Coordinates of C-alpha atoms in Angstrom, one line a residue:
M998 CA -10.5 -9.5 4.5
A999 CA -8.4 -7.9 7.3
D1000 CA -5.8 -10.6 6.9
F1001 CA -5.6 -9.8 3.2
W1002 CA -4.9 -6.1 3.9
N1003 CA -2.4 -7.0 6.7
E1004 CA -0.5 -9.1 4.2
I1005 CA -0.5 -6.3 1.6
V1006 CA 0.7 -3.8 4.2
A1007 CA 3.4 -6.2 5.4
F1008 CA 4.6 -6.7 1.9
F1009 CA 4.9 -3.0 1.3
N1010 CA 6.7 -2.5 4.6
D1011 CA 9.2 -5.2 3.6
V1012 CA 9.7 -3.4 0.3
I1013 CA 10.2 -0.1 2.1
S1014 CA 12.6 -1.7 4.5
A1015 CA 14.6 -3.3 1.7
I1016 CA 15.0 0.0 -0.2
S1017 CA 15.9 1.9 3.0
T1018 CA 18.5 -0.7 3.9
Y1019 CA 20.3 -0.4 0.5
V1020 CA 19.9 3.3 0.0
H1021 CA 21.9 5.2 2.7
S1022 CA 21.0 8.8 1.9
P1023 CA 18.3 11.4 2.4
L1024 CA 16.8 10.0 -0.8
S1025 CA 15.6 7.0 1.1
I1026 CA 13.3 9.2 3.1
E1027 CA 11.8 10.5 -0.1
I1028 CA 11.5 7.0 -1.5
D1029 CA 9.6 5.9 1.6
K1030 CA 7.2 8.8 1.2
I1031 CA 6.6 8.1 -2.5
I1032 CA 6.0 4.4 -1.8
A1033 CA 3.7 5.1 1.1
E1034 CA 1.7 7.6 -1.0
A1035 CA 1.5 5.2 -3.9
F1036 CA 0.3 2.4 -1.6
N1037 CA -2.3 4.7 0.0
E1038 CA -3.7 5.6 -3.5
F1039 CA -3.7 1.9 -4.5
A1040 CA -5.5 0.9 -1.3
D1041 CA -8.1 3.7 -1.8
A1042 CA -8.7 2.5 -5.3
V1043 CA -9.2 -1.1 -4.2
V1044 CA -11.6 0.0 -1.4
Y1045 CA -13.7 2.1 -3.8
A1046 CA -13.7 -0.8 -6.4
I1047 CA -14.9 -3.2 -3.7
R1048 CA -17.6 -0.8 -2.6
D1049 CA -18.8 -0.4 -6.2
I1050 CA -18.9 -4.2 -6.7
M1051 CA -20.8 -4.6 -3.4
D1052 CA -23.3 -1.9 -4.5
I1053 CA -23.8 -3.6 -7.8
F1054 CA -24.6 -6.9 -6.1
G1055 CA -26.7 -5.2 -3.4
R1056 CA -24.2 -6.2 -0.7

């Protein structure tokens, strides 16, 4: 499971790097913050969904 999350984090880091490379302005910092916040919310939602599924099936 850790490998799965590492792959997701690596993907989002690549996306952030690509955007930062092509956007040379203070806006890129804001874009990084927005993407990081969106990723954190997505990761939290996935974790809660996995916990709910595990609770349903009794772990």
